PDB file of N, CA and C in Angstrom:
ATOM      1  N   UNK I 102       1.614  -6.076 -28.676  1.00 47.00           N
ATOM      2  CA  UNK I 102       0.860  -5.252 -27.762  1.00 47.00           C
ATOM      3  C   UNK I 102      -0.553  -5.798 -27.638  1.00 47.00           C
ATOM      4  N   UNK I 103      -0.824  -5.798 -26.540  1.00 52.00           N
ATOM      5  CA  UNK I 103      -2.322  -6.298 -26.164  1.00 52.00           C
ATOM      6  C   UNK I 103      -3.643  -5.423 -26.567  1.00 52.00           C
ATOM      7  N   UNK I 104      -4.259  -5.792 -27.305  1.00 62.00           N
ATOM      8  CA  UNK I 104      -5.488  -4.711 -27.719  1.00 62.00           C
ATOM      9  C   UNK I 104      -6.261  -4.647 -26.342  1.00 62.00           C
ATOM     10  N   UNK I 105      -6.830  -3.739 -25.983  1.00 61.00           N
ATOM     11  CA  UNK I 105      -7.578  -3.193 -24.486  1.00 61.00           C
ATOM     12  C   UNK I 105      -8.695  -3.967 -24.376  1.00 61.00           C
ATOM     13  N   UNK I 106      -9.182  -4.143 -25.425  1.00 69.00           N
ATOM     14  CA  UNK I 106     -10.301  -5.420 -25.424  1.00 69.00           C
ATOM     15  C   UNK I 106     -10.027  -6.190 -24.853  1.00 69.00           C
ATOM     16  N   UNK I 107      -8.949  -6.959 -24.798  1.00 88.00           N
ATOM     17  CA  UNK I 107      -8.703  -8.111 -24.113  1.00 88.00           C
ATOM     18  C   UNK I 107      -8.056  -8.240 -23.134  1.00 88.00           C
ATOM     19  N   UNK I 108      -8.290  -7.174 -22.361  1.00 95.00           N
ATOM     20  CA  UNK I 108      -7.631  -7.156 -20.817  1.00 95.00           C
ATOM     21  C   UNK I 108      -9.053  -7.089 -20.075  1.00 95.00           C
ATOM     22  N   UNK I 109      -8.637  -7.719 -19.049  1.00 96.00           N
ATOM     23  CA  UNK I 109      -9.621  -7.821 -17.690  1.00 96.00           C
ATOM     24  C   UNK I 109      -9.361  -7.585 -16.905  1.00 96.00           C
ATOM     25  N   UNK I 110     -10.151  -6.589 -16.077  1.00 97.00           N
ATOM     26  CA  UNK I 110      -9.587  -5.443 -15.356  1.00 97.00           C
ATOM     27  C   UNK I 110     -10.258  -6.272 -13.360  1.00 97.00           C
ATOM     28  N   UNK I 111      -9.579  -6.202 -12.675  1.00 98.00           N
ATOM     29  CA  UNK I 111      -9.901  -6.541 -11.528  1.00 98.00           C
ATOM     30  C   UNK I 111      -9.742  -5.201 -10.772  1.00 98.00           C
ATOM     31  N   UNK I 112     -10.791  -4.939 -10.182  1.00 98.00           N
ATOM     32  CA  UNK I 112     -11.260  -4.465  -8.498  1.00 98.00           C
ATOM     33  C   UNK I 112     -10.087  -4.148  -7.797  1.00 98.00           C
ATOM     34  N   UNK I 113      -8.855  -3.164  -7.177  1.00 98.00           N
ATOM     35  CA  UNK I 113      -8.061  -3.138  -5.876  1.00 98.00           C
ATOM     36  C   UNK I 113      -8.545  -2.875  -5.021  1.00 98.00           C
ATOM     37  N   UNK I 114      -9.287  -1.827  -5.082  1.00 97.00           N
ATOM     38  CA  UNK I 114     -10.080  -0.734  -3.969  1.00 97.00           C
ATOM     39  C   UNK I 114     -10.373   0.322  -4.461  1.00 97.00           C
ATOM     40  N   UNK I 115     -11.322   1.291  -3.471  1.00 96.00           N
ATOM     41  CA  UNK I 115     -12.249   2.388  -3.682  1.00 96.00           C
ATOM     42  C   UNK I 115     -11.276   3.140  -4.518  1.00 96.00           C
ATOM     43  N   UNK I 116     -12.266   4.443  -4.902  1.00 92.00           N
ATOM     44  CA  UNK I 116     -11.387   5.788  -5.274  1.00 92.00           C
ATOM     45  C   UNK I 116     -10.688   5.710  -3.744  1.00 92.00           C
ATOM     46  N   UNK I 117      -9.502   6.759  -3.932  1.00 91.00           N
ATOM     47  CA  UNK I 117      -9.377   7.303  -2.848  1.00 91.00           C
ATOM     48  C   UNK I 117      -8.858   7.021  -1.791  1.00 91.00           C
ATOM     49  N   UNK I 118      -8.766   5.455  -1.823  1.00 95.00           N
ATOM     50  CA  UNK I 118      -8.188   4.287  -0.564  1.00 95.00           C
ATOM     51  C   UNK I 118      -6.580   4.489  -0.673  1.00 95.00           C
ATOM     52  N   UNK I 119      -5.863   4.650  -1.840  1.00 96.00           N
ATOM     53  CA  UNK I 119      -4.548   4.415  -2.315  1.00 96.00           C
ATOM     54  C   UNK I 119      -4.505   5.826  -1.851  1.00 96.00           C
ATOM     55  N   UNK I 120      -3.068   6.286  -1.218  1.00 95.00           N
ATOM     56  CA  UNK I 120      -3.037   8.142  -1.076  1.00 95.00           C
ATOM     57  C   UNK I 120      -1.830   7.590  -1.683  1.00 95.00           C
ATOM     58  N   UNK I 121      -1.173   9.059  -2.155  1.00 95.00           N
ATOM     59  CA  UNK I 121       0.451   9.465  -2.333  1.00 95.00           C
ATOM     60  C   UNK I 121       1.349   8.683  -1.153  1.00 95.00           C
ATOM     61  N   UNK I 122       2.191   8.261  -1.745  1.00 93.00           N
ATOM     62  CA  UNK I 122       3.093   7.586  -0.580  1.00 93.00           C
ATOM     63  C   UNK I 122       2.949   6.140  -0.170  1.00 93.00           C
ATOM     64  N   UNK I 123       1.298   5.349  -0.935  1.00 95.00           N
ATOM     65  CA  UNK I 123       1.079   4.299  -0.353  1.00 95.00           C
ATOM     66  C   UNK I 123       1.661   2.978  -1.472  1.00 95.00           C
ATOM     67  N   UNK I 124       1.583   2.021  -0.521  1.00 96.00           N
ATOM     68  CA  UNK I 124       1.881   0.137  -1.633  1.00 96.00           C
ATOM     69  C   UNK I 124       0.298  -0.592  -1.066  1.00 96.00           C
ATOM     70  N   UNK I 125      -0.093  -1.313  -2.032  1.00 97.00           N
ATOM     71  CA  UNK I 125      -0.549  -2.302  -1.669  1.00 97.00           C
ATOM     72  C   UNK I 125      -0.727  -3.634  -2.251  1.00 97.00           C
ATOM     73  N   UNK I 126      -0.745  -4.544  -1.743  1.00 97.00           N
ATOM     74  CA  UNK I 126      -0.720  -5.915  -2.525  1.00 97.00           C
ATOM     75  C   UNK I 126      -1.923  -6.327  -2.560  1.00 97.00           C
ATOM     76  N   UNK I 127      -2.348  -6.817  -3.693  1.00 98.00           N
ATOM     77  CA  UNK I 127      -3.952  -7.473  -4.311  1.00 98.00           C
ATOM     78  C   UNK I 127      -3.904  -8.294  -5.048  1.00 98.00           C
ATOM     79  N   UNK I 128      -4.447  -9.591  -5.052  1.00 98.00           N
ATOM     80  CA  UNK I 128      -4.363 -10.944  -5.374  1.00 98.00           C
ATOM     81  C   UNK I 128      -5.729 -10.383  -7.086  1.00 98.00           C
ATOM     82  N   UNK I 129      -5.203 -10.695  -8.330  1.00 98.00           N
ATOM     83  CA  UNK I 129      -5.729 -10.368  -9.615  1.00 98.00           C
ATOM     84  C   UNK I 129      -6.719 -11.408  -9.342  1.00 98.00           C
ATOM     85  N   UNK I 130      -7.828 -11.546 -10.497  1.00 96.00           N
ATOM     86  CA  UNK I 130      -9.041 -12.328 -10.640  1.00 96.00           C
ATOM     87  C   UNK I 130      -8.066 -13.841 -11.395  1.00 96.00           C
ATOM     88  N   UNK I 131      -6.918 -13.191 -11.918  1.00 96.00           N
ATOM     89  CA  UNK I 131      -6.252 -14.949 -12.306  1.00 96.00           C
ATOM     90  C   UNK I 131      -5.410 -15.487 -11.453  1.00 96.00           C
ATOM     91  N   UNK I 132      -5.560 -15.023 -10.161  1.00 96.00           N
ATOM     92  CA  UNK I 132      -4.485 -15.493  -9.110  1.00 96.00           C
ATOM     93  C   UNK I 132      -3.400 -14.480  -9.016  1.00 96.00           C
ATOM     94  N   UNK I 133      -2.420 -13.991 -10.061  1.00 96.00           N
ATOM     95  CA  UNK I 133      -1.309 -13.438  -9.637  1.00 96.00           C
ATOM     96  C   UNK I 133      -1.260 -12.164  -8.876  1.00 96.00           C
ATOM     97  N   UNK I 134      -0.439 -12.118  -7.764  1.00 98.00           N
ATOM     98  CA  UNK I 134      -0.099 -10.871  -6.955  1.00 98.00           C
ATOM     99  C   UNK I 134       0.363  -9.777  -7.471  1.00 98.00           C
ATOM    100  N   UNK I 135      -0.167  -8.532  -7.339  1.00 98.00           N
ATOM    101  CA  UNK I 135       0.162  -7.529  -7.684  1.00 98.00           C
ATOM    102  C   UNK I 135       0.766  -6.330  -6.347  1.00 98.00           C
ATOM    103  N   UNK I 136       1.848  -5.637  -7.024  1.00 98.00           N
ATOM    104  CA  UNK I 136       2.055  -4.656  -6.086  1.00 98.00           C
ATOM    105  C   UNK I 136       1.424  -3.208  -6.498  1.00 98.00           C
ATOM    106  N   UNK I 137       0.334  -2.628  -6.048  1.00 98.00           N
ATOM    107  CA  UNK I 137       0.081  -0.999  -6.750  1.00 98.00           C
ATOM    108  C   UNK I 137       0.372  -0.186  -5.836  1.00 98.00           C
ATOM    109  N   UNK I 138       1.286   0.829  -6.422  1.00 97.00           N
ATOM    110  CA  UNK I 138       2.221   1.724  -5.937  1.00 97.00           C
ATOM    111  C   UNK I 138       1.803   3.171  -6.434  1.00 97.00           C
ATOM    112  N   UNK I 139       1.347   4.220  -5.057  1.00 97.00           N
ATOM    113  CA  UNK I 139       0.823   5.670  -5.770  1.00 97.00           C
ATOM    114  C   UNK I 139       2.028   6.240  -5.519  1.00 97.00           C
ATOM    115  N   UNK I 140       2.457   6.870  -6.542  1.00 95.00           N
ATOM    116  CA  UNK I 140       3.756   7.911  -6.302  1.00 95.00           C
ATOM    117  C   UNK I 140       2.891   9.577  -6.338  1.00 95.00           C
ATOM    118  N   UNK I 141       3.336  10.421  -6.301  1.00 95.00           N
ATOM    119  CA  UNK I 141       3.026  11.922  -6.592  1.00 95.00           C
ATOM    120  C   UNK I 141       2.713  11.960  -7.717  1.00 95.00           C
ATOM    121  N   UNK I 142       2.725  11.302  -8.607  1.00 93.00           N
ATOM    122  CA  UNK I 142       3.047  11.203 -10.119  1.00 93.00           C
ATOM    123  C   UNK I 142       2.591  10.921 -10.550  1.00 93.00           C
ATOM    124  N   UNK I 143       2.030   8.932 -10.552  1.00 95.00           N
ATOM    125  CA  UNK I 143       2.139   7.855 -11.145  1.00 95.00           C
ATOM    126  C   UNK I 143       1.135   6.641 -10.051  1.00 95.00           C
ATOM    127  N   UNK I 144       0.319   5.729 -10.662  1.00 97.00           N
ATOM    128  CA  UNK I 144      -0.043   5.022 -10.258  1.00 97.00           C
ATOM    129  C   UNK I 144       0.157   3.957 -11.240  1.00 97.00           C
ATOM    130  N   UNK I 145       1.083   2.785 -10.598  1.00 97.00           N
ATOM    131  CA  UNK I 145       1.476   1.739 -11.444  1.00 97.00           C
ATOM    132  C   UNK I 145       1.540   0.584 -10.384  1.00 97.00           C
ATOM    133  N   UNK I 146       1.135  -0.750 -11.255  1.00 98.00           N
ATOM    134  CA  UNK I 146       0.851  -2.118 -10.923  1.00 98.00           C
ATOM    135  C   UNK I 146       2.157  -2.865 -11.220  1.00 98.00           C
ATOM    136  N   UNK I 147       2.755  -3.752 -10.272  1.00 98.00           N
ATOM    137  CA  UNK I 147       4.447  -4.495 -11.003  1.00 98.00           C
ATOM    138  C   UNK I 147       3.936  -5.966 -10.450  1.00 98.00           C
ATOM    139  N   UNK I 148       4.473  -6.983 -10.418  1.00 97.00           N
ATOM    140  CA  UNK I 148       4.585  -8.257  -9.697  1.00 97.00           C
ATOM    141  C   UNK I 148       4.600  -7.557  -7.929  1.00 97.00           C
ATOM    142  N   UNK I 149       4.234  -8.413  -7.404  1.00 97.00           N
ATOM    143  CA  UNK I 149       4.291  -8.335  -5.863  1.00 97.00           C
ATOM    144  C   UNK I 149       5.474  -8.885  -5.661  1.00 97.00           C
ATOM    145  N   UNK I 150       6.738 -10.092  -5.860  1.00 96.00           N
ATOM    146  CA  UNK I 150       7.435 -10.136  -5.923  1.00 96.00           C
ATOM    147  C   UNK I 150       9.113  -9.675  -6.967  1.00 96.00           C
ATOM    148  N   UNK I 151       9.798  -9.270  -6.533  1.00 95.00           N
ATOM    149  CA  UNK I 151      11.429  -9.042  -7.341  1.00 95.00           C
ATOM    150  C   UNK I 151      11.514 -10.232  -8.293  1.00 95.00           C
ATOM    151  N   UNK I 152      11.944  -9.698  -9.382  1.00 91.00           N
ATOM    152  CA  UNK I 152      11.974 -10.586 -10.357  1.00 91.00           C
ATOM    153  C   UNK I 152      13.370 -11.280 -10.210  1.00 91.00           C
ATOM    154  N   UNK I 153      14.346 -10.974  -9.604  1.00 88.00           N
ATOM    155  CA  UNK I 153      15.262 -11.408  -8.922  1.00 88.00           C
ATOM    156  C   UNK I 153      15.016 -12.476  -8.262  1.00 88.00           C
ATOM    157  N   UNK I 154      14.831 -12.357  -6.949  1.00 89.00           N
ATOM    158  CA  UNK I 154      14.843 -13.682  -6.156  1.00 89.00           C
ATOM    159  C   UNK I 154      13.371 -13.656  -5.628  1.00 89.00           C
ATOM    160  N   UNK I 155      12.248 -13.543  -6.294  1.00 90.00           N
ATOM    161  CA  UNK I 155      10.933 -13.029  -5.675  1.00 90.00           C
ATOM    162  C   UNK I 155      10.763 -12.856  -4.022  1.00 90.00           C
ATOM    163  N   UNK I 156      11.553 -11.721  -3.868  1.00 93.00           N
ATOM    164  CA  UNK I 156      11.688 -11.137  -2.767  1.00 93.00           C
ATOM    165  C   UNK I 156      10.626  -9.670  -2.781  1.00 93.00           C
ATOM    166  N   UNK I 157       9.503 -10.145  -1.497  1.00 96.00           N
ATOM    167  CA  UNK I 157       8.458  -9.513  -1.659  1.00 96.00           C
ATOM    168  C   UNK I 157       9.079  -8.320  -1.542  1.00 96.00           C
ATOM    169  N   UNK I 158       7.618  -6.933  -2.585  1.00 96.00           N
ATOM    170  CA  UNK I 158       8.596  -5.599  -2.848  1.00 96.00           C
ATOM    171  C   UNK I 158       7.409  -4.828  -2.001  1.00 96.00           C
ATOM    172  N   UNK I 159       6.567  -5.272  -1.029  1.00 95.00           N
ATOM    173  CA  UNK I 159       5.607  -4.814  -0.172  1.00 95.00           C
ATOM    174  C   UNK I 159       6.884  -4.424   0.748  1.00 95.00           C
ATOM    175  N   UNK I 160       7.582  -5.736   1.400  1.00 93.00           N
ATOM    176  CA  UNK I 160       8.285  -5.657   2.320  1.00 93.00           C
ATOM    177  C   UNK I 160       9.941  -4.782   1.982  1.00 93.00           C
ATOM    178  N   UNK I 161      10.178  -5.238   0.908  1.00 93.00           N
ATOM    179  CA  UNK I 161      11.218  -4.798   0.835  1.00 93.00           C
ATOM    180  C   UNK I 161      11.775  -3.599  -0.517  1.00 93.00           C
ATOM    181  N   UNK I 162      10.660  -3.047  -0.803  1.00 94.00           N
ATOM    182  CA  UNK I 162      10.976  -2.246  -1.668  1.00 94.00           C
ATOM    183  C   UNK I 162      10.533  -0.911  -1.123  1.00 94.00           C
ATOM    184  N   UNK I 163      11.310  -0.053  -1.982  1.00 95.00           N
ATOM    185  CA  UNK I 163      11.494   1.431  -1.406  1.00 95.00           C
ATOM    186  C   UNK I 163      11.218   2.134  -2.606  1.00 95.00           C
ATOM    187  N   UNK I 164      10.387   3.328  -2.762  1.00 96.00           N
ATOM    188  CA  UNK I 164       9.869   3.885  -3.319  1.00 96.00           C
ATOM    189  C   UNK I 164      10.430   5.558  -3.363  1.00 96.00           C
ATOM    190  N   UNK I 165      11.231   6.101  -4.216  1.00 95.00           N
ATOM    191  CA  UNK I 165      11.488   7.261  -4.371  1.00 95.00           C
ATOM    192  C   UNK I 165      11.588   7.942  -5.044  1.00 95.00           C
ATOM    193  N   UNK I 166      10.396   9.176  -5.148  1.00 94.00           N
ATOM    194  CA  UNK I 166       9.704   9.908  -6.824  1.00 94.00           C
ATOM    195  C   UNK I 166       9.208   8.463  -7.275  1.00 94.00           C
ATOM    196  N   UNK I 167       9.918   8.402  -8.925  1.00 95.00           N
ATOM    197  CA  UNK I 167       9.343   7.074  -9.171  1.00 95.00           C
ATOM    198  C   UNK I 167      10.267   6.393  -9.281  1.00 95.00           C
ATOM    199  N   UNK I 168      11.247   6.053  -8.649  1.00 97.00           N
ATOM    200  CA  UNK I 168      12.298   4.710  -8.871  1.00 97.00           C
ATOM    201  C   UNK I 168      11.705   3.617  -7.526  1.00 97.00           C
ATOM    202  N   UNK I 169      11.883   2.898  -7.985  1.00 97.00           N
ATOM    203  CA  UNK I 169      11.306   1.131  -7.099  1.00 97.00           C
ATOM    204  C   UNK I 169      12.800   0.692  -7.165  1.00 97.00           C
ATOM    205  N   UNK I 170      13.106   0.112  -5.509  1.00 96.00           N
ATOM    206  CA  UNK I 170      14.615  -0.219  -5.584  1.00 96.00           C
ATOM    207  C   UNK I 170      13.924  -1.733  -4.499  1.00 96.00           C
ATOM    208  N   UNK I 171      14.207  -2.290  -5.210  1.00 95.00           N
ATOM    209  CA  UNK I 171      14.455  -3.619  -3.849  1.00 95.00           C
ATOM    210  C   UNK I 171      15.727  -3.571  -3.382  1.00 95.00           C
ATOM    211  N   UNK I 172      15.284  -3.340  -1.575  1.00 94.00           N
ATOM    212  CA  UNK I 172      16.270  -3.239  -0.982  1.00 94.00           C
ATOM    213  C   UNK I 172      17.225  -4.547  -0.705  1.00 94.00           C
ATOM    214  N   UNK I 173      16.745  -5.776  -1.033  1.00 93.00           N
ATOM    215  CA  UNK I 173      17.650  -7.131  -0.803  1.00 93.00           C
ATOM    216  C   UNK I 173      18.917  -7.457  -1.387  1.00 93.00           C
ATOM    217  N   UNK I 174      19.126  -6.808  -2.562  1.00 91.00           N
ATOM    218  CA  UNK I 174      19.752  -6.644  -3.865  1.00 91.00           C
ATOM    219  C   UNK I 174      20.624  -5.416  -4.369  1.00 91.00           C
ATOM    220  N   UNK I 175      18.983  -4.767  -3.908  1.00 94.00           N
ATOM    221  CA  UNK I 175      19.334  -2.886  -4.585  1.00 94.00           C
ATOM    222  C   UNK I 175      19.751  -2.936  -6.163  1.00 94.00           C
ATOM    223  N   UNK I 176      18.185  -3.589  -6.629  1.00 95.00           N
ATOM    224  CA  UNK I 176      18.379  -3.578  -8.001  1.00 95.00           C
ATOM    225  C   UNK I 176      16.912  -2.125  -7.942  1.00 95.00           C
ATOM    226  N   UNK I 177      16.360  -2.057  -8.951  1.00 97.00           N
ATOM    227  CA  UNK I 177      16.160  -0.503  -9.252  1.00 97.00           C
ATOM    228  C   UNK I 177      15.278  -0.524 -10.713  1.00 97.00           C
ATOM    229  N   UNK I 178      14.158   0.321 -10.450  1.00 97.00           N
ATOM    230  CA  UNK I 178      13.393   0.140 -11.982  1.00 97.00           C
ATOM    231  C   UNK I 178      12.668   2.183 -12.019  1.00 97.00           C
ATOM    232  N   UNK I 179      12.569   2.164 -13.271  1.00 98.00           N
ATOM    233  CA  UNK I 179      11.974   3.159 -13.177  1.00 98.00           C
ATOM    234  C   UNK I 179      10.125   3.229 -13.427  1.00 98.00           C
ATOM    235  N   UNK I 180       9.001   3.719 -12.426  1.00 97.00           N
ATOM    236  CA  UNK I 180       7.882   2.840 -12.136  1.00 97.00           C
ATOM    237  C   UNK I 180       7.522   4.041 -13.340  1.00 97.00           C
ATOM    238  N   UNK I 181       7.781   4.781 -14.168  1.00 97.00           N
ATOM    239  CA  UNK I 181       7.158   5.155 -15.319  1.00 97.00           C
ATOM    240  C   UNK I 181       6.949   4.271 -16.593  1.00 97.00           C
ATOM    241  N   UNK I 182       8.207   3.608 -16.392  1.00 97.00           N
ATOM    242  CA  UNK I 182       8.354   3.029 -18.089  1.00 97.00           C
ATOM    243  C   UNK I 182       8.387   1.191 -18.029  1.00 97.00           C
ATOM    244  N   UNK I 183       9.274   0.554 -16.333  1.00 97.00           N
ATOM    245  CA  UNK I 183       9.652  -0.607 -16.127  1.00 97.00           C
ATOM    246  C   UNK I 183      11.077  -0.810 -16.440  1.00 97.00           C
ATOM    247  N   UNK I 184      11.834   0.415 -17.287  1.00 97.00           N
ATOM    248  CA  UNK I 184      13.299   0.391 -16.894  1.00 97.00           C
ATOM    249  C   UNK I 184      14.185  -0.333 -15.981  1.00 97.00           C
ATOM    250  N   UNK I 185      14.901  -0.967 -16.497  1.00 97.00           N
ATOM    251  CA  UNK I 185      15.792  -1.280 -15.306  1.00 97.00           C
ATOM    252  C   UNK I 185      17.168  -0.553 -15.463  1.00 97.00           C
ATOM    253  N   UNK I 186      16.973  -0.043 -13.969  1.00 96.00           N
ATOM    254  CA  UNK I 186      17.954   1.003 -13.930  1.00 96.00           C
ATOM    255  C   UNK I 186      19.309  -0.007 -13.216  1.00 96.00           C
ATOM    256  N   UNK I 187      19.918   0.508 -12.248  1.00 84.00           N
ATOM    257  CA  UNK I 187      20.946   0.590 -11.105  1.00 84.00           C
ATOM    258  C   UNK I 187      21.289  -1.086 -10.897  1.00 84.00           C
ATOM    259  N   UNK I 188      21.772  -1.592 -11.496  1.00 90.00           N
ATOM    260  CA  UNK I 188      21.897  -3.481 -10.672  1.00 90.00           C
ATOM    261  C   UNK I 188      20.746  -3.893 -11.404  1.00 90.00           C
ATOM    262  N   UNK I 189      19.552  -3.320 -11.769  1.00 94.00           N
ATOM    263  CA  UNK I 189      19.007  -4.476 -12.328  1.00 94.00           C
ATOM    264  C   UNK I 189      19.233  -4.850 -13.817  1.00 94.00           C
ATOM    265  N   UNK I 190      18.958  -6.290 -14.160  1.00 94.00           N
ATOM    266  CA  UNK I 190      19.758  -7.085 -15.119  1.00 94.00           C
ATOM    267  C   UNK I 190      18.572  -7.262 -15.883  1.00 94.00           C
ATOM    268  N   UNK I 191      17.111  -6.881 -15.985  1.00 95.00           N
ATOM    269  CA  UNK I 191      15.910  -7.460 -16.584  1.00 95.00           C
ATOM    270  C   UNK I 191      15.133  -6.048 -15.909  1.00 95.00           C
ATOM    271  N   UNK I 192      13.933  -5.544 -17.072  1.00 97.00           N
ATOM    272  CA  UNK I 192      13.225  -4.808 -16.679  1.00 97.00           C
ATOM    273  C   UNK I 192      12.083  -5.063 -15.560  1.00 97.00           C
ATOM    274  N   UNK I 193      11.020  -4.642 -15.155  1.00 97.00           N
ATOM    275  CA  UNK I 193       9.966  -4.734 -14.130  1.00 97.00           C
ATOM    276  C   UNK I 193       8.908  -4.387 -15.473  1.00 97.00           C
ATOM    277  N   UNK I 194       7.850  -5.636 -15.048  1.00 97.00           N
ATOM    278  CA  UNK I 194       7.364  -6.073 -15.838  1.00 97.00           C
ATOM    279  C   UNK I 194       5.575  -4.979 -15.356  1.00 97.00           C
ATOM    280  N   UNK I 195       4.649  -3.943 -16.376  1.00 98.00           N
ATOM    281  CA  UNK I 195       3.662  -3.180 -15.426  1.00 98.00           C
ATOM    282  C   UNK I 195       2.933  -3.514 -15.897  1.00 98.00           C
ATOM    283  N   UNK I 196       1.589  -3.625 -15.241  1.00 98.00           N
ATOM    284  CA  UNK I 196       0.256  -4.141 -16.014  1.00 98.00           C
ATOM    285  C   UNK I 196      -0.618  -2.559 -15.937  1.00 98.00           C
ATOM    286  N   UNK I 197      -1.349  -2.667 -16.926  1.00 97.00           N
ATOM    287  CA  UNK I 197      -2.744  -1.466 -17.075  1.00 97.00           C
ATOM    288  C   UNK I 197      -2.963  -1.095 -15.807  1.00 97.00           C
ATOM    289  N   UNK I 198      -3.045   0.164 -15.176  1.00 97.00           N
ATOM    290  CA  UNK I 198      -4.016   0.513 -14.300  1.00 97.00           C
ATOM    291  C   UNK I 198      -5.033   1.561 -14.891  1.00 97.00           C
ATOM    292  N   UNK I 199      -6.358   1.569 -14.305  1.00 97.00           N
ATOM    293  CA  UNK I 199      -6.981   2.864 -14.405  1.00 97.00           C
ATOM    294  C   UNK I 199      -8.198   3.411 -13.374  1.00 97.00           C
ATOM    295  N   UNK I 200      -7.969   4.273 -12.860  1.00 97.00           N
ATOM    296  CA  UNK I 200      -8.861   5.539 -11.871  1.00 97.00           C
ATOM    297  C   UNK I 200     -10.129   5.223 -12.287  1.00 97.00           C
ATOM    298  N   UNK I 201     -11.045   5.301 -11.263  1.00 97.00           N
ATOM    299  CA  UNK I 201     -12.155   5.859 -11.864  1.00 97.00           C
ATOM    300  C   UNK I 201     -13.265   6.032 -10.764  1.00 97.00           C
ATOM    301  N   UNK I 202     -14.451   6.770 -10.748  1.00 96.00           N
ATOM    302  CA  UNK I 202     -15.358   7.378  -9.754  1.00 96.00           C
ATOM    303  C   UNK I 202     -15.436   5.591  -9.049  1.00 96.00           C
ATOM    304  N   UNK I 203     -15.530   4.391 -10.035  1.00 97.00           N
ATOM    305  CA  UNK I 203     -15.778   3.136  -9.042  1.00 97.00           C
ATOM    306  C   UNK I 203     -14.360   2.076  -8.408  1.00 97.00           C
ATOM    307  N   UNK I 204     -13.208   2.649  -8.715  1.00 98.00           N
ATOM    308  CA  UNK I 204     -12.289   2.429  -7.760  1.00 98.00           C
ATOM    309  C   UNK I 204     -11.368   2.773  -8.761  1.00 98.00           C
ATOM    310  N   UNK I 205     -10.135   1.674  -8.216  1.00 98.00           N
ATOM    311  CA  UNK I 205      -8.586   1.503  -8.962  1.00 98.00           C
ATOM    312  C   UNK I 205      -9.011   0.321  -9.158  1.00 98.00           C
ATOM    313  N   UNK I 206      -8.375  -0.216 -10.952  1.00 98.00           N
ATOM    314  CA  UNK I 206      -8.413  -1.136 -11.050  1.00 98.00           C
ATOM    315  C   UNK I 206      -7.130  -1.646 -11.936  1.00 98.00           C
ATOM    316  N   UNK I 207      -6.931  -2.753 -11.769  1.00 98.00           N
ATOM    317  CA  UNK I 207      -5.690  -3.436 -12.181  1.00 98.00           C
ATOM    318  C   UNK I 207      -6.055  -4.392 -13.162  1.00 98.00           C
ATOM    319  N   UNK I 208      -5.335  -4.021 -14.521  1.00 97.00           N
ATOM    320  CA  UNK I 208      -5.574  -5.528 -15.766  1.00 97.00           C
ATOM    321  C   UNK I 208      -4.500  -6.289 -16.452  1.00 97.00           C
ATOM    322  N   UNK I 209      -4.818  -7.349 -17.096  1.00 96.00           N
ATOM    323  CA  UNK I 209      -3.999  -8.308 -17.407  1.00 96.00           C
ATOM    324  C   UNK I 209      -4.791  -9.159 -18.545  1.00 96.00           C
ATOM    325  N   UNK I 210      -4.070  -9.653 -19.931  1.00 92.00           N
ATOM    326  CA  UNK I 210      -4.165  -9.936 -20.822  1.00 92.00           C
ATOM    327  C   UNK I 210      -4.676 -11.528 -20.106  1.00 92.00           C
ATOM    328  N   UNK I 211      -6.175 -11.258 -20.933  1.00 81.00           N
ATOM    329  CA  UNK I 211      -6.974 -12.736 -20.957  1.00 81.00           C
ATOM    330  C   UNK I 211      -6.826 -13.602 -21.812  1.00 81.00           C
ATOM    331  N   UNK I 212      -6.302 -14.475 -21.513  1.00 67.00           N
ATOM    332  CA  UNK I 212      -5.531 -16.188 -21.890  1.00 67.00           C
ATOM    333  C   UNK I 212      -6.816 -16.722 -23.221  1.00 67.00           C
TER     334      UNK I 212
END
């Protein structure tokens, strides 16, 4: 497990920009793409691409409560834990998010 110290947290956007219902994709401060996904629930960060056939999950993933299904496949994760549910063969991999009065921000263990 990564001690919190050593994550570096990148910038998505404002408070407030993300509503219930939304995706968006944001390029991290080390290059890799992220997908952040607000459910009713849950605000969680996965790969921007399916770990499957990196089949973008902007475009092709479907969001319901909190299950993430890429529709190319219709493999299936649960966006609480990274479960792989339904067809999928490998979990969904989530990075740190956290709220705050100066935006959403997304982190990842510094190399």
């Amino acid at each position: 497990m990564t001690d919190l110290a050593d994550i570096h947290w990148t910038k998505i956007c404002e408070p407030g920009e993300l509503t219930v219902g939304e995706r968006r994709e944001a390029t991290l401060d080390n290059g890799q793409m992220v997908l952040v996904i607000r459910t009713p629930d849950l605000l969680r960060a996965c790969p921007a691409d399916c770990p499957h056939q990196d089949t973008p999950l902007l475009d092709e993933g479907l969001v319901d409560g909190n299950v993430l299904t890429c529709t190319a496949h219709y493999w299936q994760w649960n966006l609480e834990t990274g479960e792989a549910l339904e067809g999928a063969e490998m979990p969904l991999p989530l990075f740190p998010v956290r709220e705050s009065e100066e935006g959403i921000f997304v982190g990842y263990a510094q190399a």
